Amino acid sequence: MSSSVRAMLLTRARTPLRAAQLDRRSLAENEVRIAVSACGVCRTDLHIRDGELAEPKLPLVLGHEIVGRVLEGGSRFEPGARVGVPWLASTCGRCRYCTSDRENLCERALFTGYTRDGGYAEETVADERYCFPIGGDRGDHEVAPLLCAGLIGYRALGFAGDAERIGLYGFGAAAHILAQVARAEGRRVLAFTRPGDREAQSLALDLGAEWAGAAGDEPPEPLDAAIVFAPVGSLVPAALRVLVPGGCVVCAGIHMSEIPAFSYELLWRERSIRSVANLTRADGERFFSFVAQHPVRTAVQTFPLEQAELALQHLREGLIRGAAVLTS
Ligand SMILES: [Zn+2]
Ligand SMILES: [Zn+2]
């Protein structure tokens, strides 16, 4: 091992990430050192980079869709084991949320690539109790987007109950995985993209959506549930407008522009709106066991670690088809 770790560092919000050499820190109890081979680029990273999420650790190594091999430390994994590191980095284990199967809402939770350093680096350190063992023969870069886009999308789909016709708003990293999961569960998928985004619409149709159009278009049938991935508040009333009575709009992102005022009539008849925050380890276990049994594939665009800023820029501009992944 060399004495320092190559990483892309955010020193201040709204400034470009820069290449840095970080000192390798010593491990605490339960911590493992991981050689990172792939790290997904999530929209949350962009919100942190652009100063839309208020309280990151700074300087910060972004990245919470990490796939790598254990180098040393801990007792749960053998050296060389393939593991995934998700957004939830640690919880207190004692608060009212931790003690009621809602550790995603823990009052003292830490988050990978936000309040702890993440995976835009050749190595990272994680609490082994929050890592997932990664089996199967998917490549590391194909697994990476499953760790947040897939996993938190899966949690969001859970809140759609037994809804049959699912509307997905924003067809990027999360929706392209979730469309396949929903189809595998026997649901029907309708995809809503930015107006004129033919590429995203054709990806949606390739992955099993029966209809794809622009947000604001009238779908052929009303939706039983809608999941909003795009960080655009006006999509909430737009989704309510095409939702059946009793249906739910699930907001799956960590940040969204302001939701415009709308008539109560859109909400009336027991329609509901809810958000999804973070993940629990139980969500991850359920999700990874699901994807081990179903042929869910990820469309991935890879960038070398040094081009993290470019990957974020492409994500901001809507140029990524599927998910962006950094490889080191
Ligand atoms: Zn994420
Ligand atoms: Zn807690």
mmCIF file of C-alpha atoms and ligand atoms in Angstrom:
data_model
loop_
_atom_site.group_PDB
_atom_site.id
_atom_site.type_symbol
_atom_site.label_atom_id
_atom_site.label_comp_id
_atom_site.label_asym_id
_atom_site.label_seq_id
_atom_site.Cartn_x
_atom_site.Cartn_y
_atom_site.Cartn_z
ATOM 1 C CA MET A 1 0.000 0.000 0.000
ATOM 2 C CA SER A 2 1.159 3.511 -0.712
ATOM 3 C CA SER A 3 0.938 5.903 2.218
ATOM 4 C CA SER A 4 -1.781 8.102 0.766
ATOM 5 C CA VAL A 5 -5.119 7.648 -0.994
ATOM 6 C CA ARG A 6 -6.089 9.206 -4.302
ATOM 7 C CA ALA A 7 -9.487 10.928 -4.017
ATOM 8 C CA MET A 8 -11.675 13.612 -5.530
ATOM 9 C CA LEU A 9 -12.397 16.188 -2.872
ATOM 10 C CA LEU A 10 -15.169 18.734 -2.359
ATOM 11 C CA THR A 11 -13.697 21.555 -0.280
ATOM 12 C CA ARG A 12 -16.555 24.020 -0.613
ATOM 13 C CA ALA A 13 -20.074 23.791 -2.066
ATOM 14 C CA ARG A 14 -20.525 25.146 -5.605
ATOM 15 C CA THR A 15 -16.837 24.678 -6.447
ATOM 16 C CA PRO A 16 -15.412 21.887 -8.647
ATOM 17 C CA LEU A 17 -14.112 18.705 -7.037
ATOM 18 C CA ARG A 18 -10.324 18.557 -7.099
ATOM 19 C CA ALA A 19 -7.869 15.661 -7.116
ATOM 20 C CA ALA A 20 -6.187 15.156 -3.742
ATOM 21 C CA GLN A 21 -3.945 12.714 -1.893
ATOM 22 C CA LEU A 22 -5.445 11.932 1.524
ATOM 23 C CA ASP A 23 -3.687 10.366 4.489
ATOM 24 C CA ARG A 24 -4.760 6.808 5.168
ATOM 25 C CA ARG A 25 -6.464 6.922 8.569
ATOM 26 C CA SER A 26 -6.389 4.206 11.213
ATOM 27 C CA LEU A 27 -9.426 1.952 11.661
ATOM 28 C CA ALA A 28 -11.794 2.011 14.636
ATOM 29 C CA GLU A 29 -13.651 -1.040 15.945
ATOM 30 C CA ASN A 30 -16.030 -2.507 13.325
ATOM 31 C CA GLU A 31 -14.398 -0.546 10.521
ATOM 32 C CA VAL A 32 -13.098 -2.071 7.319
ATOM 33 C CA ARG A 33 -10.789 -0.564 4.736
ATOM 34 C CA ILE A 34 -12.065 -1.160 1.218
ATOM 35 C CA ALA A 35 -10.330 -0.885 -2.152
ATOM 36 C CA VAL A 36 -12.979 0.887 -4.247
ATOM 37 C CA SER A 37 -13.445 -0.437 -7.763
ATOM 38 C CA ALA A 38 -16.648 1.401 -8.707
ATOM 39 C CA CYS A 39 -18.734 4.191 -7.203
ATOM 40 C CA GLY A 40 -22.062 5.336 -8.599
ATOM 41 C CA VAL A 41 -22.808 9.018 -9.081
ATOM 42 C CA CYS A 42 -26.151 9.782 -7.427
ATOM 43 C CA ARG A 43 -28.271 12.904 -7.814
ATOM 44 C CA THR A 44 -27.763 13.458 -4.080
ATOM 45 C CA ASP A 45 -24.040 13.961 -4.798
ATOM 46 C CA LEU A 46 -25.022 16.699 -7.200
ATOM 47 C CA HIS A 47 -27.286 18.348 -4.602
ATOM 48 C CA ILE A 48 -24.367 18.325 -2.120
ATOM 49 C CA ARG A 49 -21.906 19.614 -4.728
ATOM 50 C CA ASP A 50 -24.313 22.392 -5.712
ATOM 51 C CA GLY A 51 -24.997 23.486 -2.120
ATOM 52 C CA GLU A 52 -28.631 22.349 -2.047
ATOM 53 C CA LEU A 53 -28.079 20.112 0.986
ATOM 54 C CA ALA A 54 -27.024 22.215 3.887
ATOM 55 C CA GLU A 55 -24.760 20.281 6.175
ATOM 56 C CA PRO A 56 -22.073 18.184 4.529
ATOM 57 C CA LYS A 57 -18.821 17.411 6.309
ATOM 58 C CA LEU A 58 -16.178 19.552 4.570
ATOM 59 C CA PRO A 59 -13.806 18.834 3.014
ATOM 60 C CA LEU A 60 -15.710 15.796 1.785
ATOM 61 C CA VAL A 61 -15.238 12.742 -0.395
ATOM 62 C CA LEU A 62 -18.630 12.245 -2.091
ATOM 63 C CA GLY A 63 -20.087 8.912 -3.164
ATOM 64 C CA HIS A 64 -22.437 6.393 -1.539
ATOM 65 C CA GLU A 65 -22.843 3.657 -4.154
ATOM 66 C CA ILE A 66 -19.534 1.950 -3.478
ATOM 67 C CA VAL A 67 -18.422 -1.482 -4.634
ATOM 68 C CA GLY A 68 -15.023 -2.787 -3.635
ATOM 69 C CA ARG A 69 -12.950 -5.452 -1.930
ATOM 70 C CA VAL A 70 -12.174 -5.598 1.779
ATOM 71 C CA LEU A 71 -8.479 -4.951 2.437
ATOM 72 C CA GLU A 72 -8.357 -5.186 6.232
ATOM 73 C CA GLY A 73 -10.188 -4.652 9.505
ATOM 74 C CA GLY A 74 -13.375 -5.795 11.186
ATOM 75 C CA SER A 75 -14.436 -9.393 11.723
ATOM 76 C CA ARG A 76 -17.441 -9.823 9.423
ATOM 77 C CA PHE A 77 -15.671 -10.149 6.059
ATOM 78 C CA GLU A 78 -12.600 -12.022 4.839
ATOM 79 C CA PRO A 79 -9.952 -9.929 3.091
ATOM 80 C CA GLY A 80 -10.822 -9.886 -0.615
ATOM 81 C CA ALA A 81 -14.603 -10.171 -0.017
ATOM 82 C CA ARG A 82 -16.704 -8.096 -2.399
ATOM 83 C CA VAL A 83 -18.871 -5.614 -0.503
ATOM 84 C CA GLY A 84 -21.200 -2.697 -1.181
ATOM 85 C CA VAL A 85 -21.337 0.473 0.912
ATOM 86 C CA PRO A 86 -24.669 2.358 0.883
ATOM 87 C CA TRP A 87 -25.838 5.813 1.987
ATOM 88 C CA LEU A 88 -26.647 4.767 5.574
ATOM 89 C CA ALA A 89 -23.222 4.712 7.239
ATOM 90 C CA SER A 90 -24.178 4.280 10.903
ATOM 91 C CA THR A 91 -27.002 4.725 13.389
ATOM 92 C CA CYS A 92 -27.182 5.111 17.170
ATOM 93 C CA GLY A 93 -29.125 1.908 17.805
ATOM 94 C CA ARG A 94 -30.945 3.497 20.771
ATOM 95 C CA CYS A 95 -33.319 6.242 19.601
ATOM 96 C CA ARG A 96 -37.065 5.740 19.117
ATOM 97 C CA TYR A 97 -36.520 5.142 15.402
ATOM 98 C CA CYS A 98 -33.680 2.661 15.761
ATOM 99 C CA THR A 99 -35.705 0.675 18.287
ATOM 100 C CA SER A 100 -38.792 0.499 16.058
ATOM 101 C CA ASP A 101 -37.338 -0.818 12.762
ATOM 102 C CA ARG A 102 -37.007 2.713 11.363
ATOM 103 C CA GLU A 103 -33.252 3.201 11.532
ATOM 104 C CA ASN A 104 -33.527 5.172 8.269
ATOM 105 C CA LEU A 105 -34.885 8.011 10.438
ATOM 106 C CA CYS A 106 -32.263 7.689 13.239
ATOM 107 C CA GLU A 107 -31.683 11.037 14.921
ATOM 108 C CA ARG A 108 -27.926 10.505 14.994
ATOM 109 C CA ALA A 109 -27.406 8.669 11.709
ATOM 110 C CA LEU A 110 -24.294 9.308 9.639
ATOM 111 C CA PHE A 111 -24.371 9.143 5.860
ATOM 112 C CA THR A 112 -21.720 7.941 3.445
ATOM 113 C CA GLY A 113 -20.399 10.689 1.189
ATOM 114 C CA TYR A 114 -22.227 13.387 3.187
ATOM 115 C CA THR A 115 -21.398 13.333 6.899
ATOM 116 C CA ARG A 116 -18.668 10.685 6.391
ATOM 117 C CA ASP A 117 -16.204 10.346 3.537
ATOM 118 C CA GLY A 118 -17.452 8.180 0.689
ATOM 119 C CA GLY A 119 -16.294 6.445 -2.447
ATOM 120 C CA TYR A 120 -14.991 9.023 -4.940
ATOM 121 C CA ALA A 121 -11.554 7.623 -4.036
ATOM 122 C CA GLU A 122 -9.391 4.574 -4.580
ATOM 123 C CA GLU A 123 -10.023 3.472 -0.975
ATOM 124 C CA THR A 124 -12.648 4.112 1.650
ATOM 125 C CA VAL A 125 -13.387 3.149 5.252
ATOM 126 C CA ALA A 126 -16.830 1.905 6.307
ATOM 127 C CA ASP A 127 -18.559 0.368 9.316
ATOM 128 C CA GLU A 128 -18.831 -3.298 8.337
ATOM 129 C CA ARG A 129 -22.239 -3.618 10.045
ATOM 130 C CA TYR A 130 -23.730 -1.313 7.384
ATOM 131 C CA CYS A 131 -22.056 -2.930 4.367
ATOM 132 C CA PHE A 132 -23.726 -5.531 2.173
ATOM 133 C CA PRO A 133 -21.989 -8.687 0.935
ATOM 134 C CA ILE A 134 -22.201 -8.655 -2.881
ATOM 135 C CA GLY A 135 -22.393 -12.037 -4.596
ATOM 136 C CA GLY A 136 -23.364 -12.965 -8.135
ATOM 137 C CA ASP A 137 -21.556 -12.316 -11.381
ATOM 138 C CA ARG A 138 -22.639 -8.764 -12.203
ATOM 139 C CA GLY A 139 -19.619 -6.525 -12.776
ATOM 140 C CA ASP A 140 -18.675 -4.044 -10.045
ATOM 141 C CA HIS A 141 -19.729 -1.070 -12.168
ATOM 142 C CA GLU A 142 -23.102 -2.714 -12.853
ATOM 143 C CA VAL A 143 -23.700 -3.331 -9.148
ATOM 144 C CA ALA A 144 -22.815 0.215 -8.018
ATOM 145 C CA PRO A 145 -26.109 1.917 -9.014
ATOM 146 C CA LEU A 146 -28.055 -0.756 -7.144
ATOM 147 C CA LEU A 147 -26.681 0.575 -3.854
ATOM 148 C CA CYS A 148 -28.753 3.749 -3.823
ATOM 149 C CA ALA A 149 -30.706 4.257 -7.041
ATOM 150 C CA GLY A 150 -31.906 0.656 -6.892
ATOM 151 C CA LEU A 151 -32.241 0.284 -3.151
ATOM 152 C CA ILE A 152 -34.024 3.521 -2.309
ATOM 153 C CA GLY A 153 -36.184 3.093 -5.409
ATOM 154 C CA TYR A 154 -37.154 -0.311 -4.038
ATOM 155 C CA ARG A 155 -38.113 1.221 -0.702
ATOM 156 C CA ALA A 156 -40.221 3.800 -2.587
ATOM 157 C CA LEU A 157 -41.954 1.052 -4.559
ATOM 158 C CA GLY A 158 -42.869 -0.612 -1.258
ATOM 159 C CA PHE A 159 -44.928 2.485 -0.370
ATOM 160 C CA ALA A 160 -46.913 2.015 -3.579
ATOM 161 C CA GLY A 161 -48.518 -1.025 -1.902
ATOM 162 C CA ASP A 162 -50.103 -3.371 -4.401
ATOM 163 C CA ALA A 163 -50.584 -0.647 -7.037
ATOM 164 C CA GLU A 164 -50.649 -2.143 -10.514
ATOM 165 C CA ARG A 165 -50.070 0.855 -12.814
ATOM 166 C CA ILE A 166 -46.967 2.682 -11.586
ATOM 167 C CA GLY A 167 -45.963 6.062 -13.010
ATOM 168 C CA LEU A 168 -42.229 6.822 -12.796
ATOM 169 C CA TYR A 169 -41.388 10.540 -13.039
ATOM 170 C CA GLY A 170 -37.808 11.137 -14.179
ATOM 171 C CA PHE A 171 -36.321 8.169 -16.011
ATOM 172 C CA GLY A 172 -32.716 8.155 -14.800
ATOM 173 C CA ALA A 173 -30.624 5.874 -12.608
ATOM 174 C CA ALA A 174 -33.338 4.907 -10.124
ATOM 175 C CA ALA A 175 -36.279 4.572 -12.507
ATOM 176 C CA HIS A 176 -34.401 2.473 -15.050
ATOM 177 C CA ILE A 177 -33.736 -0.121 -12.332
ATOM 178 C CA LEU A 178 -37.136 0.178 -10.713
ATOM 179 C CA ALA A 179 -39.006 -0.267 -13.989
ATOM 180 C CA GLN A 180 -37.482 -3.750 -14.247
ATOM 181 C CA VAL A 181 -38.215 -4.563 -10.605
ATOM 182 C CA ALA A 182 -41.834 -3.451 -11.006
ATOM 183 C CA ARG A 183 -42.231 -5.537 -14.181
ATOM 184 C CA ALA A 184 -40.722 -8.570 -12.418
ATOM 185 C CA GLU A 185 -43.349 -8.097 -9.696
ATOM 186 C CA GLY A 186 -46.068 -8.178 -12.369
ATOM 187 C CA ARG A 187 -46.848 -4.447 -12.251
ATOM 188 C CA ARG A 188 -47.309 -2.145 -15.241
ATOM 189 C CA VAL A 189 -44.965 0.800 -15.793
ATOM 190 C CA LEU A 190 -45.605 4.210 -17.361
ATOM 191 C CA ALA A 191 -42.583 6.487 -17.711
ATOM 192 C CA PHE A 192 -42.632 10.296 -17.615
ATOM 193 C CA THR A 193 -39.521 12.168 -18.789
ATOM 194 C CA ARG A 194 -38.458 15.702 -19.618
ATOM 195 C CA PRO A 195 -40.373 16.877 -22.707
ATOM 196 C CA GLY A 196 -38.635 15.658 -25.856
ATOM 197 C CA ASP A 197 -36.192 13.313 -24.092
ATOM 198 C CA ARG A 198 -36.555 10.559 -26.680
ATOM 199 C CA GLU A 199 -33.511 8.674 -25.400
ATOM 200 C CA ALA A 200 -34.912 8.283 -21.899
ATOM 201 C CA GLN A 201 -38.301 7.349 -23.346
ATOM 202 C CA SER A 202 -36.838 4.670 -25.591
ATOM 203 C CA LEU A 203 -34.756 3.293 -22.683
ATOM 204 C CA ALA A 204 -37.980 3.104 -20.641
ATOM 205 C CA LEU A 205 -39.777 1.203 -23.411
ATOM 206 C CA ASP A 206 -36.773 -1.146 -23.821
ATOM 207 C CA LEU A 207 -36.915 -1.921 -20.098
ATOM 208 C CA GLY A 208 -40.562 -2.883 -20.079
ATOM 209 C CA ALA A 209 -42.550 0.345 -19.731
ATOM 210 C CA GLU A 210 -45.774 0.072 -21.736
ATOM 211 C CA TRP A 211 -45.988 3.828 -22.308
ATOM 212 C CA ALA A 212 -43.476 6.687 -22.187
ATOM 213 C CA GLY A 213 -44.193 10.383 -22.580
ATOM 214 C CA ALA A 214 -43.482 13.808 -21.198
ATOM 215 C CA ALA A 215 -44.385 14.785 -17.640
ATOM 216 C CA GLY A 216 -47.661 16.637 -18.065
ATOM 217 C CA ASP A 217 -48.857 14.371 -20.898
ATOM 218 C CA GLU A 218 -52.080 12.489 -20.318
ATOM 219 C CA PRO A 219 -51.246 8.766 -19.887
ATOM 220 C CA PRO A 220 -53.571 6.268 -21.607
ATOM 221 C CA GLU A 221 -54.911 5.131 -18.224
ATOM 222 C CA PRO A 222 -54.834 6.735 -14.753
ATOM 223 C CA LEU A 223 -52.048 5.713 -12.378
ATOM 224 C CA ASP A 224 -52.531 3.620 -9.243
ATOM 225 C CA ALA A 225 -49.333 5.118 -7.796
ATOM 226 C CA ALA A 226 -46.629 7.543 -8.886
ATOM 227 C CA ILE A 227 -42.991 7.695 -7.822
ATOM 228 C CA VAL A 228 -41.257 11.023 -8.382
ATOM 229 C CA PHE A 229 -37.483 10.786 -8.817
ATOM 230 C CA ALA A 230 -36.909 14.088 -10.621
ATOM 231 C CA PRO A 231 -36.236 16.932 -8.128
ATOM 232 C CA VAL A 232 -39.033 19.031 -9.567
ATOM 233 C CA GLY A 233 -41.850 20.081 -7.219
ATOM 234 C CA SER A 234 -44.369 20.804 -9.995
ATOM 235 C CA LEU A 235 -44.409 17.064 -10.779
ATOM 236 C CA VAL A 236 -46.302 16.411 -7.535
ATOM 237 C CA PRO A 237 -49.580 18.108 -8.583
ATOM 238 C CA ALA A 238 -48.983 16.833 -12.149
ATOM 239 C CA ALA A 239 -48.912 13.271 -10.797
ATOM 240 C CA LEU A 240 -51.924 13.832 -8.515
ATOM 241 C CA ARG A 241 -53.876 14.973 -11.547
ATOM 242 C CA VAL A 242 -53.558 11.534 -13.219
ATOM 243 C CA LEU A 243 -53.850 9.410 -10.053
ATOM 244 C CA VAL A 244 -56.815 7.210 -9.112
ATOM 245 C CA PRO A 245 -58.691 7.871 -5.820
ATOM 246 C CA GLY A 246 -56.788 6.224 -2.969
ATOM 247 C CA GLY A 247 -53.513 6.400 -4.919
ATOM 248 C CA CYS A 248 -50.209 7.667 -3.539
ATOM 249 C CA VAL A 249 -47.516 9.975 -4.905
ATOM 250 C CA VAL A 250 -44.168 8.882 -3.458
ATOM 251 C CA CYS A 251 -41.361 11.468 -3.553
ATOM 252 C CA ALA A 252 -38.127 9.494 -3.623
ATOM 253 C CA GLY A 253 -35.464 12.202 -3.746
ATOM 254 C CA ILE A 254 -33.674 13.961 -0.881
ATOM 255 C CA HIS A 255 -34.275 17.418 -2.336
ATOM 256 C CA MET A 256 -36.963 18.940 -4.525
ATOM 257 C CA SER A 257 -37.805 22.415 -5.779
ATOM 258 C CA GLU A 258 -40.849 24.031 -4.167
ATOM 259 C CA ILE A 259 -44.175 22.270 -4.731
ATOM 260 C CA PRO A 260 -46.609 24.784 -6.239
ATOM 261 C CA ALA A 261 -49.980 25.328 -4.539
ATOM 262 C CA PHE A 262 -52.774 23.169 -5.924
ATOM 263 C CA SER A 263 -56.490 22.692 -5.494
ATOM 264 C CA TYR A 264 -57.617 20.396 -2.661
ATOM 265 C CA GLU A 265 -59.688 18.590 -5.236
ATOM 266 C CA LEU A 266 -56.486 16.923 -6.515
ATOM 267 C CA LEU A 267 -55.859 15.396 -3.084
ATOM 268 C CA TRP A 268 -59.475 14.640 -2.198
ATOM 269 C CA ARG A 269 -60.672 11.029 -2.327
ATOM 270 C CA GLU A 270 -57.867 9.726 -0.155
ATOM 271 C CA ARG A 271 -55.017 10.417 -2.485
ATOM 272 C CA SER A 272 -51.801 10.894 -0.526
ATOM 273 C CA ILE A 273 -48.304 12.314 -0.904
ATOM 274 C CA ARG A 274 -45.322 10.989 1.009
ATOM 275 C CA SER A 275 -41.554 11.115 0.949
ATOM 276 C CA VAL A 276 -39.003 8.346 1.311
ATOM 277 C CA ALA A 277 -35.883 9.001 3.366
ATOM 278 C CA ASN A 278 -32.727 6.909 3.379
ATOM 279 C CA LEU A 279 -32.772 3.131 3.814
ATOM 280 C CA THR A 280 -32.691 0.492 6.484
ATOM 281 C CA ARG A 281 -30.354 -2.480 6.393
ATOM 282 C CA ALA A 282 -33.428 -4.710 6.143
ATOM 283 C CA ASP A 283 -34.410 -2.873 2.914
ATOM 284 C CA GLY A 284 -30.979 -3.704 1.525
ATOM 285 C CA GLU A 285 -31.203 -7.367 2.450
ATOM 286 C CA ARG A 286 -34.610 -7.673 0.789
ATOM 287 C CA PHE A 287 -33.486 -5.778 -2.299
ATOM 288 C CA PHE A 288 -30.242 -7.678 -2.851
ATOM 289 C CA SER A 289 -32.022 -10.973 -2.418
ATOM 290 C CA PHE A 290 -34.601 -9.813 -5.022
ATOM 291 C CA VAL A 291 -31.977 -8.800 -7.582
ATOM 292 C CA ALA A 292 -30.107 -12.077 -7.033
ATOM 293 C CA GLN A 293 -33.214 -13.898 -8.270
ATOM 294 C CA HIS A 294 -34.298 -11.604 -11.113
ATOM 295 C CA PRO A 295 -32.477 -10.488 -14.248
ATOM 296 C CA VAL A 296 -32.349 -6.775 -13.393
ATOM 297 C CA ARG A 297 -29.677 -5.082 -15.496
ATOM 298 C CA THR A 298 -28.201 -1.618 -15.169
ATOM 299 C CA ALA A 299 -27.356 0.722 -18.053
ATOM 300 C CA VAL A 300 -24.131 2.349 -16.984
ATOM 301 C CA GLN A 301 -21.916 5.114 -18.299
ATOM 302 C CA THR A 302 -18.448 4.919 -16.726
ATOM 303 C CA PHE A 303 -16.026 7.758 -16.036
ATOM 304 C CA PRO A 304 -12.515 7.539 -14.593
ATOM 305 C CA LEU A 305 -12.349 8.792 -10.982
ATOM 306 C CA GLU A 306 -10.534 11.958 -12.087
ATOM 307 C CA GLN A 307 -13.543 12.919 -14.224
ATOM 308 C CA ALA A 308 -16.004 12.993 -11.310
ATOM 309 C CA GLU A 309 -16.757 16.665 -11.922
ATOM 310 C CA LEU A 310 -17.571 15.926 -15.576
ATOM 311 C CA ALA A 311 -19.869 13.054 -14.559
ATOM 312 C CA LEU A 312 -21.727 15.403 -12.192
ATOM 313 C CA GLN A 313 -22.003 17.994 -14.930
ATOM 314 C CA HIS A 314 -23.477 15.450 -17.329
ATOM 315 C CA LEU A 315 -25.961 14.376 -14.660
ATOM 316 C CA ARG A 316 -26.973 18.006 -14.049
ATOM 317 C CA GLU A 317 -27.557 18.482 -17.771
ATOM 318 C CA GLY A 318 -29.600 15.291 -18.152
ATOM 319 C CA LEU A 319 -27.042 13.660 -20.461
ATOM 320 C CA ILE A 320 -26.635 10.368 -18.595
ATOM 321 C CA ARG A 321 -28.477 7.360 -20.013
ATOM 322 C CA GLY A 322 -29.136 5.087 -17.013
ATOM 323 C CA ALA A 323 -26.538 5.653 -14.303
ATOM 324 C CA ALA A 324 -23.087 7.274 -14.158
ATOM 325 C CA VAL A 325 -20.369 5.298 -12.400
ATOM 326 C CA LEU A 326 -16.792 6.234 -11.485
ATOM 327 C CA THR A 327 -14.152 3.557 -11.811
ATOM 328 C CA SER A 328 -10.789 3.654 -10.092
HETATM 329 ZN ZN ZN B 1 -28.107 8.252 -3.616
HETATM 330 ZN ZN ZN B 2 -30.982 5.981 16.239
#
